[in-house]
XYZ file of N, CA and C in Angstrom:
507
model
N -116.168 37.022 16.137
C -116.665 36.195 17.220
C -117.939 36.804 17.782
N -118.958 36.016 17.954
C -120.217 36.475 18.510
C -120.062 36.633 20.014
N -120.342 37.833 20.531
C -120.177 38.042 21.970
C -121.434 37.670 22.756
N -122.457 37.165 22.083
C -123.691 36.680 22.690
C -124.303 37.707 23.641
N -124.223 38.969 23.235
C -124.857 40.018 24.015
C -124.071 40.471 25.226
N -122.827 39.968 25.403
C -122.057 40.324 26.594
C -121.165 41.526 26.382
N -121.112 42.056 25.177
C -120.288 43.222 24.912
C -118.855 42.849 24.624
N -118.081 43.825 24.129
C -116.683 43.565 23.793
C -115.836 43.455 25.058
N -114.656 42.960 24.887
C -113.735 42.899 26.018
C -113.060 41.550 26.091
N -112.015 41.486 26.910
C -111.259 40.241 27.025
C -112.096 39.142 27.664
N -111.840 37.932 27.239
C -112.511 36.754 27.784
C -111.449 35.850 28.402
N -111.793 35.133 29.466
C -110.842 34.169 30.025
C -110.575 33.052 29.026
N -109.501 32.333 29.235
C -109.162 31.183 28.395
C -110.363 30.256 28.307
N -110.617 29.727 27.141
C -111.730 28.801 26.951
C -113.024 29.497 26.585
N -113.025 30.833 26.578
C -114.202 31.580 26.155
C -115.330 31.631 27.158
N -115.136 31.071 28.347
C -116.201 31.100 29.337
C -116.184 32.415 30.079
N -117.342 32.840 30.484
C -117.481 34.080 31.226
C -117.357 33.783 32.710
N -116.348 34.329 33.368
C -116.181 34.150 34.803
C -116.612 35.449 35.455
N -117.565 35.365 36.374
C -118.102 36.564 36.991
C -118.269 36.335 38.480
N -118.104 37.402 39.251
C -118.335 37.305 40.685
C -119.807 37.527 41.005
N -120.584 37.938 40.032
C -122.014 38.141 40.215
C -122.691 36.774 40.319
N -123.353 36.525 41.419
C -124.002 35.237 41.652
C -125.408 35.194 41.065
N -125.855 36.279 40.474
C -127.187 36.354 39.899
C -127.284 35.451 38.681
N -128.365 34.665 38.569
C -128.507 33.801 37.396
C -128.630 34.642 36.125
N -128.229 34.098 34.986
C -128.338 34.865 33.747
C -129.797 35.145 33.416
N -130.032 36.273 32.781
C -131.395 36.634 32.402
C -132.096 37.372 33.519
N -133.294 37.836 33.238
C -134.035 38.613 34.239
C -134.491 37.727 35.400
N -134.638 38.368 36.551
C -135.187 37.675 37.710
C -136.672 37.441 37.483
N -137.267 36.482 38.163
C -138.680 36.151 37.907
C -139.639 37.316 38.116
N -139.285 38.260 38.967
C -140.195 39.364 39.249
C -139.950 40.598 38.373
N -138.963 40.600 37.529
C -138.681 41.763 36.694
C -139.690 41.880 35.553
N -140.109 43.100 35.256
C -141.021 43.325 34.149
C -141.701 44.674 34.252
N -142.572 44.934 33.305
C -143.341 46.179 33.265
C -144.805 45.812 33.073
N -145.649 46.387 33.912
C -147.093 46.155 33.832
C -147.776 47.508 33.789
N -148.800 47.596 32.952
C -149.499 48.869 32.766
C -150.992 48.589 32.692
N -151.775 49.413 33.367
C -153.218 49.304 33.267
C -153.817 50.699 33.233
N -154.983 50.808 32.645
C -155.686 52.084 32.611
C -156.905 51.989 33.520
N -157.326 53.141 33.985
C -158.460 53.214 34.885
C -159.171 54.542 34.662
N -160.472 54.599 34.908
C -161.173 55.872 34.759
C -160.661 56.882 35.794
N -160.699 58.138 35.448
C -160.257 59.199 36.356
C -161.398 59.554 37.311
N -161.719 58.603 38.188
C -162.781 58.779 39.188
C -162.235 58.379 40.551
N -162.891 58.865 41.602
C -162.419 58.605 42.969
C -162.239 57.121 43.278
N -163.127 56.276 42.787
C -163.048 54.839 43.074
C -161.771 54.204 42.532
N -161.111 54.858 41.592
C -159.890 54.301 41.017
C -158.710 54.341 41.979
N -158.757 55.215 42.974
C -157.629 55.329 43.907
C -157.445 54.028 44.700
N -158.452 53.556 45.437
C -158.234 52.288 46.158
C -158.065 51.090 45.217
N -158.713 51.135 44.052
C -158.548 50.039 43.095
C -157.114 49.963 42.585
N -156.503 51.119 42.324
C -155.109 51.135 41.864
C -154.176 50.634 42.957
N -154.420 51.042 44.196
C -153.607 50.551 45.319
C -153.671 49.023 45.400
N -154.886 48.490 45.347
C -155.061 47.029 45.436
C -154.401 46.328 44.258
N -154.540 46.894 43.068
C -153.946 46.280 41.879
C -152.425 46.233 41.991
N -151.820 47.320 42.458
C -150.359 47.356 42.593
C -149.912 46.414 43.706
N -150.595 46.433 44.835
C -150.254 45.528 45.944
C -150.318 44.066 45.489
N -151.408 43.710 44.804
C -151.578 42.337 44.337
C -150.531 41.959 43.291
N -150.203 42.886 42.415
C -149.189 42.625 41.391
C -147.838 42.334 42.028
N -147.427 43.169 42.985
C -146.136 42.967 43.638
C -146.093 41.613 44.350
N -147.191 41.244 44.997
C -147.250 39.953 45.695
C -147.241 38.794 44.704
N -148.049 38.895 43.654
C -148.153 37.819 42.655
C -146.818 37.580 41.947
N -146.086 38.651 41.685
C -144.802 38.518 40.983
C -143.669 38.126 41.931
N -143.924 38.170 43.221
C -142.889 37.807 44.189
C -141.812 38.865 44.325
N -142.178 40.134 44.146
C -141.211 41.219 44.272
C -140.806 41.327 45.745
N -139.511 41.314 46.038
C -139.057 41.316 47.431
C -139.151 42.698 48.078
N -140.364 43.099 48.442
C -140.549 44.400 49.085
C -140.691 44.214 50.593
N -140.017 45.079 51.328
C -140.179 45.092 52.782
C -141.507 45.755 53.104
N -141.944 45.650 54.349
C -143.188 46.311 54.751
C -143.102 47.822 54.540
N -141.977 48.427 54.942
C -141.816 49.875 54.783
C -141.864 50.283 53.314
N -141.158 49.541 52.477
C -141.152 49.852 51.048
C -142.541 49.671 50.463
N -143.216 48.601 50.826
C -144.563 48.361 50.322
C -145.522 49.476 50.703
N -145.471 49.914 51.960
C -146.340 51.012 52.396
C -146.011 52.296 51.642
N -144.715 52.554 51.451
C -144.312 53.751 50.704
C -144.796 53.718 49.261
N -144.650 52.560 48.612
C -145.100 52.428 47.224
C -146.609 52.629 47.108
N -147.360 52.052 48.032
C -148.824 52.183 47.970
C -149.270 53.608 48.278
N -148.551 54.293 49.154
C -148.865 55.699 49.413
C -148.578 56.542 48.167
N -147.493 56.227 47.475
C -147.170 56.933 46.229
C -148.266 56.698 45.193
N -148.709 55.451 45.045
C -149.802 55.152 44.110
C -151.025 55.982 44.462
N -151.397 55.994 45.739
C -152.574 56.757 46.173
C -152.450 58.233 45.835
N -151.318 58.812 46.137
C -151.126 60.251 45.904
C -151.136 60.584 44.415
N -150.436 59.794 43.609
C -150.359 60.105 42.181
C -151.701 59.889 41.478
N -152.401 58.821 41.815
C -153.710 58.587 41.200
C -154.712 59.631 41.685
N -154.678 59.982 42.965
C -155.561 61.034 43.490
C -155.326 62.344 42.758
N -154.064 62.712 42.564
C -153.766 63.956 41.847
C -154.318 63.924 40.426
N -154.163 62.800 39.749
C -154.680 62.696 38.379
C -156.202 62.800 38.368
N -156.859 62.161 39.330
C -158.324 62.210 39.409
C -158.792 63.636 39.710
N -158.140 64.297 40.662
C -158.572 65.637 41.080
C -158.260 66.717 40.049
N -157.111 66.612 39.406
C -156.628 67.735 38.601
C -156.620 67.497 37.096
N -156.773 66.265 36.644
C -156.638 66.001 35.213
C -157.882 65.395 34.578
N -158.867 65.032 35.374
C -160.014 64.275 34.861
C -160.759 64.998 33.749
N -160.819 66.317 33.814
C -161.546 67.078 32.797
C -160.977 66.837 31.397
N -159.663 66.821 31.269
C -159.020 66.605 29.973
C -158.534 65.172 29.780
N -158.607 64.377 30.824
C -158.101 63.014 30.757
C -159.073 62.078 31.477
N -160.106 61.607 30.773
C -161.087 60.739 31.438
C -160.528 59.382 31.868
N -159.382 58.993 31.320
C -158.708 57.785 31.795
C -157.266 58.138 32.124
N -156.719 57.388 33.058
C -155.317 57.551 33.427
C -154.648 56.186 33.329
N -153.347 56.197 33.176
C -152.585 54.949 33.090
C -151.665 54.850 34.296
N -151.604 53.661 34.856
C -150.700 53.371 35.963
C -149.720 52.315 35.458
N -148.438 52.581 35.652
C -147.408 51.648 35.215
C -146.532 51.274 36.399
N -146.247 49.993 36.507
C -145.337 49.468 37.518
C -144.210 48.780 36.763
N -143.000 49.260 36.969
C -141.820 48.645 36.348
C -140.918 48.167 37.476
N -140.462 46.923 37.372
C -139.633 46.341 38.419
C -138.345 45.836 37.790
N -137.236 46.311 38.312
C -135.932 45.837 37.891
C -135.335 44.947 38.975
N -134.113 44.558 38.791
C -133.453 43.687 39.761
C -133.306 44.363 41.120
N -133.185 45.696 41.118
C -132.910 46.393 42.376
C -133.800 47.605 42.619
N -134.869 47.784 41.843
C -135.698 48.977 41.985
C -137.136 48.709 41.547
N -138.030 49.600 41.994
C -139.429 49.593 41.572
C -139.767 51.017 41.157
N -140.440 51.154 40.015
C -140.851 52.460 39.513
C -142.362 52.465 39.349
N -143.011 53.473 39.951
C -144.448 53.688 39.821
C -144.623 54.947 38.985
N -145.451 54.873 37.957
C -145.704 56.039 37.112
C -147.202 56.156 36.857
N -147.692 57.389 36.856
C -149.091 57.661 36.531
C -149.098 58.692 35.407
N -149.815 58.354 34.339
C -149.851 59.197 33.142
C -151.276 59.670 32.878
N -151.388 60.944 32.509
C -152.689 61.486 32.105
C -152.482 62.394 30.904
N -153.577 62.856 30.331
C -153.502 63.676 29.117
C -153.610 65.171 29.379
N -153.557 65.585 30.627
C -153.624 67.005 30.958
C -152.230 67.608 30.824
N -152.094 68.763 30.161
C -150.759 69.322 29.918
C -150.113 69.994 31.126
N -150.881 70.342 32.152
C -150.319 71.045 33.301
C -149.276 70.188 34.005
N -148.127 70.782 34.248
C -147.035 70.082 34.929
C -146.960 70.596 36.365
N -147.410 69.782 37.333
C -147.423 70.252 38.725
C -146.026 70.310 39.321
N -145.909 71.094 40.381
C -144.673 71.141 41.146
C -145.015 70.823 42.591
N -144.044 70.312 43.307
C -144.260 69.985 44.717
C -144.336 71.279 45.513
N -145.443 71.478 46.213
C -145.596 72.650 47.060
C -144.804 72.455 48.335
N -144.394 73.554 48.913
C -143.723 73.470 50.204
C -144.780 73.386 51.293
N -144.370 72.994 52.473
C -145.294 72.842 53.583
C -145.925 74.181 53.929
N -147.236 74.200 53.994
C -148.000 75.376 54.389
C -149.048 74.863 55.370
N -148.834 75.134 56.642
C -149.700 74.578 57.668
C -151.116 75.124 57.607
N -151.334 76.214 56.894
C -152.674 76.776 56.764
C -153.511 76.003 55.744
N -152.862 75.275 54.846
C -153.576 74.510 53.814
C -153.793 73.079 54.270
N -154.927 72.532 53.906
C -155.215 71.144 54.282
C -154.878 70.174 53.162
N -154.538 70.644 52.005
C -154.207 69.773 50.882
C -153.097 70.373 50.067
N -152.840 69.743 48.914
C -151.859 70.297 47.989
C -150.432 69.866 48.233
N -150.242 68.889 49.104
C -148.871 68.465 49.391
C -148.586 67.031 48.934
N -149.425 66.477 48.084
C -149.245 65.092 47.647
C -147.936 64.861 46.925
N -147.589 65.744 45.995
C -146.339 65.570 45.256
C -145.126 65.788 46.157
N -145.249 66.685 47.121
C -144.183 66.874 48.108
C -143.985 65.587 48.904
N -145.081 64.955 49.297
C -145.016 63.696 50.031
C -144.357 62.608 49.188
N -144.734 62.509 47.923
C -144.132 61.519 47.013
C -142.630 61.759 46.895
N -142.257 63.012 46.713
C -140.833 63.357 46.576
C -140.052 62.973 47.829
N -140.621 63.241 49.005
C -139.925 62.945 50.254
C -139.828 61.440 50.515
N -140.884 60.690 50.204
C -140.835 59.231 50.364
C -139.735 58.661 49.472
N -139.700 59.106 48.229
C -138.690 58.609 47.290
C -137.284 59.000 47.740
N -137.104 60.245 48.152
C -135.789 60.724 48.579
C -135.297 59.967 49.811
N -136.189 59.799 50.771
C -135.816 59.111 52.006
C -135.416 57.653 51.757
N -136.027 57.035 50.764
C -135.717 55.643 50.438
C -134.451 55.522 49.587
N -133.941 56.642 49.091
C -132.766 56.591 48.223
C -133.115 56.587 46.751
N -134.349 56.945 46.428
C -134.807 56.976 45.035
C -135.019 58.399 44.561
N -135.952 58.573 43.648
C -136.228 59.893 43.112
C -137.591 59.928 42.447
N -137.983 61.116 42.035
C -139.237 61.280 41.303
C -139.118 62.481 40.377
N -140.007 62.517 39.378
C -139.985 63.620 38.427
C -141.315 63.659 37.688
N -141.509 64.754 36.971
C -142.671 64.949 36.114
C -142.131 65.199 34.719
N -142.665 64.476 33.719
C -142.214 64.643 32.345
C -143.409 64.790 31.423
N -143.216 65.546 30.357
C -144.253 65.652 29.335
C -144.228 64.410 28.458
N -145.395 64.034 27.961
C -145.484 62.892 27.051
C -145.580 63.411 25.615
N -145.372 62.543 24.665
C -145.455 62.916 23.255
C -146.865 63.365 22.880
N -147.869 62.889 23.600
C -149.253 63.250 23.298
C -149.667 64.580 23.924
N -148.764 65.229 24.660
C -149.071 66.520 25.262
C -149.503 66.433 26.713
N -149.598 65.250 27.252
C -149.947 65.074 28.657
C -148.694 65.027 29.508
N -148.778 64.298 30.593
C -147.622 64.190 31.475
C -147.602 62.825 32.133
N -146.434 62.451 32.606
C -146.261 61.254 33.417
C -145.483 61.686 34.658
N -145.995 61.284 35.801
C -145.322 61.551 37.066
C -144.864 60.199 37.588
N -143.583 60.093 37.913
C -143.038 58.814 38.326
C -142.197 58.951 39.580
N -142.084 57.834 40.277
C -141.198 57.732 41.439
C -140.527 56.369 41.366
N -139.248 56.346 41.652
C -138.492 55.096 41.659
C -137.858 54.929 43.030
N -137.978 53.718 43.566
C -137.424 53.404 44.880
C -136.584 52.140 44.776
N -135.485 52.087 45.531
C -134.668 50.868 45.530
C -135.374 49.752 46.294
N -135.190 48.517 45.839
C -135.769 47.374 46.537
C -135.064 47.103 47.863
N -133.803 47.469 47.936
C -133.022 47.182 49.126
C -132.612 48.488 49.768
N -132.614 48.556 51.093
C -132.299 49.814 51.774
C -130.932 50.361 51.358
N -130.891 51.664 51.230
C -129.637 52.344 50.914
C -128.887 52.569 52.211
N -127.630 52.149 52.250
C -126.823 52.334 53.448
C -126.240 53.737 53.465
N -126.547 54.462 54.521
C -126.006 55.807 54.687
C -124.820 55.713 55.636
N -123.659 56.175 55.148
C -122.438 56.118 55.969
C -122.031 57.470 56.443
């Protein structure tokens, strides 16, 4: 019997799938993955923010104001880091936005092999806390972030945030 992609398991009489999930079958209209490349120059930071903001609006992704501001701040920090620290070995960077039914993932990829770590707060320094800020925004929203090496020897830094607030009990 063909399970039509629903996996093995018992079926109700008549072969129909009875589910308490009210979500329509298939992906939601806003689900998908979008990727664009941009030069590793300062002007790319506001351009990437605008591109991500416009994409989320055009796709109808249900982001709250707080989530939207957090996502755009993450885009700014990750693209700024790539421009400041990777441009020498990576003249272009890639920005990816992936949206699922309940989450949004922002990733920035470059070809520089250095894997940064989030610095702790140092009040004597005026910079260097972008990844710490990204980590805290993601954590506070109930998401996460990480840095991974790519097959080409570069890295991708990503943050994922839930679309809906996480209830803390």
